[in-house]
């Protein structure tokens, strides 16, 4: 496994879309917890992220884009892999990578 992250090492702010009980959608930038990664997942310490057209659709509750709420937008990211639970051979050096989902 990669380097252990201390929660206070990272300030996690995200653009989060949520659905209220009356069916309306709220979006705001707020602090979120460091996620726990599962098997074959990685934790990325992002340097840059962006919002794209699908994020705009999600922020107004488009059901074809987002089905589960709350939803963190901005999945296009460039950063460093901080933790990995990959079963493949692990590399010891960190390097900057870009991810587009």
PDB file of C-alpha atoms in Angstrom:
ATOM      1  CA  UNK A   1       0.000   0.000   0.000  1.00  0.00           C
ATOM      2  CA  UNK A   2       1.136   3.574  -0.661  1.00  0.00           C
ATOM      3  CA  UNK A   3       1.992   6.281   1.828  1.00  0.00           C
ATOM      4  CA  UNK A   4      -0.520   6.695   4.650  1.00  0.00           C
ATOM      5  CA  UNK A   5      -2.444   9.980   4.443  1.00  0.00           C
ATOM      6  CA  UNK A   6      -3.236  11.903   7.599  1.00  0.00           C
ATOM      7  CA  UNK A   7      -6.642  13.506   7.337  1.00  0.00           C
ATOM      8  CA  UNK A   8      -5.310  16.876   8.465  1.00  0.00           C
ATOM      9  CA  UNK A   9      -2.758  16.857   5.596  1.00  0.00           C
ATOM     10  CA  UNK A  10      -5.457  17.519   3.040  1.00  0.00           C
ATOM     11  CA  UNK A  11      -8.203  20.088   2.855  1.00  0.00           C
ATOM     12  CA  UNK A  12     -10.895  18.474   0.761  1.00  0.00           C
ATOM     13  CA  UNK A  13     -13.268  20.915  -0.813  1.00  0.00           C
ATOM     14  CA  UNK A  14     -15.679  19.702  -3.427  1.00  0.00           C
ATOM     15  CA  UNK A  15     -18.594  20.945  -5.503  1.00  0.00           C
ATOM     16  CA  UNK A  16     -21.367  18.734  -4.138  1.00  0.00           C
ATOM     17  CA  UNK A  17     -24.876  18.322  -5.552  1.00  0.00           C
ATOM     18  CA  UNK A  18     -27.595  16.996  -3.264  1.00  0.00           C
ATOM     19  CA  UNK A  19     -31.306  16.273  -3.617  1.00  0.00           C
ATOM     20  CA  UNK A  20     -33.703  17.540  -0.949  1.00  0.00           C
ATOM     21  CA  UNK A  21     -36.750  15.651   0.342  1.00  0.00           C
ATOM     22  CA  UNK A  22     -39.034  17.841  -1.778  1.00  0.00           C
ATOM     23  CA  UNK A  23     -37.156  16.864  -4.966  1.00  0.00           C
ATOM     24  CA  UNK A  24     -35.169  20.079  -5.432  1.00  0.00           C
ATOM     25  CA  UNK A  25     -31.431  20.156  -6.011  1.00  0.00           C
ATOM     26  CA  UNK A  26     -28.859  22.124  -4.032  1.00  0.00           C
ATOM     27  CA  UNK A  27     -25.234  22.561  -4.962  1.00  0.00           C
ATOM     28  CA  UNK A  28     -22.422  24.050  -2.925  1.00  0.00           C
ATOM     29  CA  UNK A  29     -18.702  23.959  -2.369  1.00  0.00           C
ATOM     30  CA  UNK A  30     -18.061  22.265   0.949  1.00  0.00           C
ATOM     31  CA  UNK A  31     -15.446  20.344   2.884  1.00  0.00           C
ATOM     32  CA  UNK A  32     -15.676  16.562   2.592  1.00  0.00           C
ATOM     33  CA  UNK A  33     -13.973  13.653   4.366  1.00  0.00           C
ATOM     34  CA  UNK A  34     -10.977  11.853   2.897  1.00  0.00           C
ATOM     35  CA  UNK A  35     -12.578   8.825   1.238  1.00  0.00           C
ATOM     36  CA  UNK A  36     -11.661   5.267   2.167  1.00  0.00           C
ATOM     37  CA  UNK A  37     -10.510   3.394  -0.901  1.00  0.00           C
ATOM     38  CA  UNK A  38     -11.667  -0.088  -1.801  1.00  0.00           C
ATOM     39  CA  UNK A  39      -9.989  -2.955  -3.603  1.00  0.00           C
ATOM     40  CA  UNK A  40      -8.394  -1.958  -6.934  1.00  0.00           C
ATOM     41  CA  UNK A  41      -8.982   1.749  -6.254  1.00  0.00           C
ATOM     42  CA  UNK A  42      -6.601   4.663  -5.804  1.00  0.00           C
ATOM     43  CA  UNK A  43      -6.710   7.874  -3.787  1.00  0.00           C
ATOM     44  CA  UNK A  44      -5.570  10.875  -5.820  1.00  0.00           C
ATOM     45  CA  UNK A  45      -4.291  14.068  -4.211  1.00  0.00           C
ATOM     46  CA  UNK A  46      -5.565  16.400  -6.896  1.00  0.00           C
ATOM     47  CA  UNK A  47      -3.622  19.380  -8.116  1.00  0.00           C
ATOM     48  CA  UNK A  48      -6.192  20.515 -10.664  1.00  0.00           C
ATOM     49  CA  UNK A  49      -9.772  19.587 -11.428  1.00  0.00           C
ATOM     50  CA  UNK A  50     -12.470  20.960 -13.689  1.00  0.00           C
ATOM     51  CA  UNK A  51     -16.192  21.019 -14.185  1.00  0.00           C
ATOM     52  CA  UNK A  52     -17.516  19.976 -17.565  1.00  0.00           C
ATOM     53  CA  UNK A  53     -20.891  19.788 -19.331  1.00  0.00           C
ATOM     54  CA  UNK A  54     -21.944  16.634 -17.461  1.00  0.00           C
ATOM     55  CA  UNK A  55     -21.168  18.332 -14.155  1.00  0.00           C
ATOM     56  CA  UNK A  56     -23.454  21.214 -15.173  1.00  0.00           C
ATOM     57  CA  UNK A  57     -26.222  18.708 -15.988  1.00  0.00           C
ATOM     58  CA  UNK A  58     -25.673  16.960 -12.666  1.00  0.00           C
ATOM     59  CA  UNK A  59     -25.876  20.224 -10.727  1.00  0.00           C
ATOM     60  CA  UNK A  60     -29.487  20.658 -11.871  1.00  0.00           C
ATOM     61  CA  UNK A  61     -30.387  17.042 -11.112  1.00  0.00           C
ATOM     62  CA  UNK A  62     -30.425  15.527 -14.590  1.00  0.00           C
ATOM     63  CA  UNK A  63     -31.374  11.864 -13.915  1.00  0.00           C
ATOM     64  CA  UNK A  64     -29.468  10.646 -16.978  1.00  0.00           C
ATOM     65  CA  UNK A  65     -26.222  11.880 -15.472  1.00  0.00           C
ATOM     66  CA  UNK A  66     -26.544  11.409 -11.704  1.00  0.00           C
ATOM     67  CA  UNK A  67     -28.627   8.755 -10.001  1.00  0.00           C
ATOM     68  CA  UNK A  68     -27.166   8.814  -6.477  1.00  0.00           C
ATOM     69  CA  UNK A  69     -26.974  11.828  -4.208  1.00  0.00           C
ATOM     70  CA  UNK A  70     -25.037  13.492  -2.730  1.00  0.00           C
ATOM     71  CA  UNK A  71     -22.769  13.598  -5.770  1.00  0.00           C
ATOM     72  CA  UNK A  72     -19.259  15.078  -5.989  1.00  0.00           C
ATOM     73  CA  UNK A  73     -18.710  16.671  -9.397  1.00  0.00           C
ATOM     74  CA  UNK A  74     -15.450  17.359 -11.214  1.00  0.00           C
ATOM     75  CA  UNK A  75     -14.101  13.928 -12.086  1.00  0.00           C
ATOM     76  CA  UNK A  76     -11.519  15.234 -14.567  1.00  0.00           C
ATOM     77  CA  UNK A  77      -8.414  15.540 -12.406  1.00  0.00           C
ATOM     78  CA  UNK A  78      -4.639  15.853 -12.497  1.00  0.00           C
ATOM     79  CA  UNK A  79      -2.687  14.900  -9.405  1.00  0.00           C
ATOM     80  CA  UNK A  80      -0.572  12.387  -7.537  1.00  0.00           C
ATOM     81  CA  UNK A  81      -1.628   8.882  -6.513  1.00  0.00           C
ATOM     82  CA  UNK A  82      -1.325   8.906  -2.720  1.00  0.00           C
ATOM     83  CA  UNK A  83      -2.716   5.458  -1.853  1.00  0.00           C
ATOM     84  CA  UNK A  84      -3.386   2.360  -3.879  1.00  0.00           C
ATOM     85  CA  UNK A  85      -5.084  -0.955  -3.189  1.00  0.00           C
ATOM     86  CA  UNK A  86      -4.199  -2.400  -6.570  1.00  0.00           C
ATOM     87  CA  UNK A  87      -3.352  -6.068  -6.609  1.00  0.00           C
ATOM     88  CA  UNK A  88      -0.785  -5.497  -9.379  1.00  0.00           C
ATOM     89  CA  UNK A  89       2.891  -4.874  -8.685  1.00  0.00           C
ATOM     90  CA  UNK A  90       3.240  -1.563  -6.890  1.00  0.00           C
ATOM     91  CA  UNK A  91       5.565   1.248  -7.910  1.00  0.00           C
ATOM     92  CA  UNK A  92       7.385   3.030  -5.116  1.00  0.00           C
ATOM     93  CA  UNK A  93       7.800   6.427  -6.776  1.00  0.00           C
ATOM     94  CA  UNK A  94       5.019   8.961  -6.898  1.00  0.00           C
ATOM     95  CA  UNK A  95       4.436  10.699 -10.175  1.00  0.00           C
ATOM     96  CA  UNK A  96       1.940  13.203 -11.460  1.00  0.00           C
ATOM     97  CA  UNK A  97      -0.835  11.676 -13.536  1.00  0.00           C
ATOM     98  CA  UNK A  98      -3.956  12.847 -15.307  1.00  0.00           C
ATOM     99  CA  UNK A  99      -7.260  11.007 -15.112  1.00  0.00           C
ATOM    100  CA  UNK A 100     -10.331  11.508 -17.261  1.00  0.00           C
ATOM    101  CA  UNK A 101     -13.497   9.525 -16.539  1.00  0.00           C
TER     102      UNK A 101
END
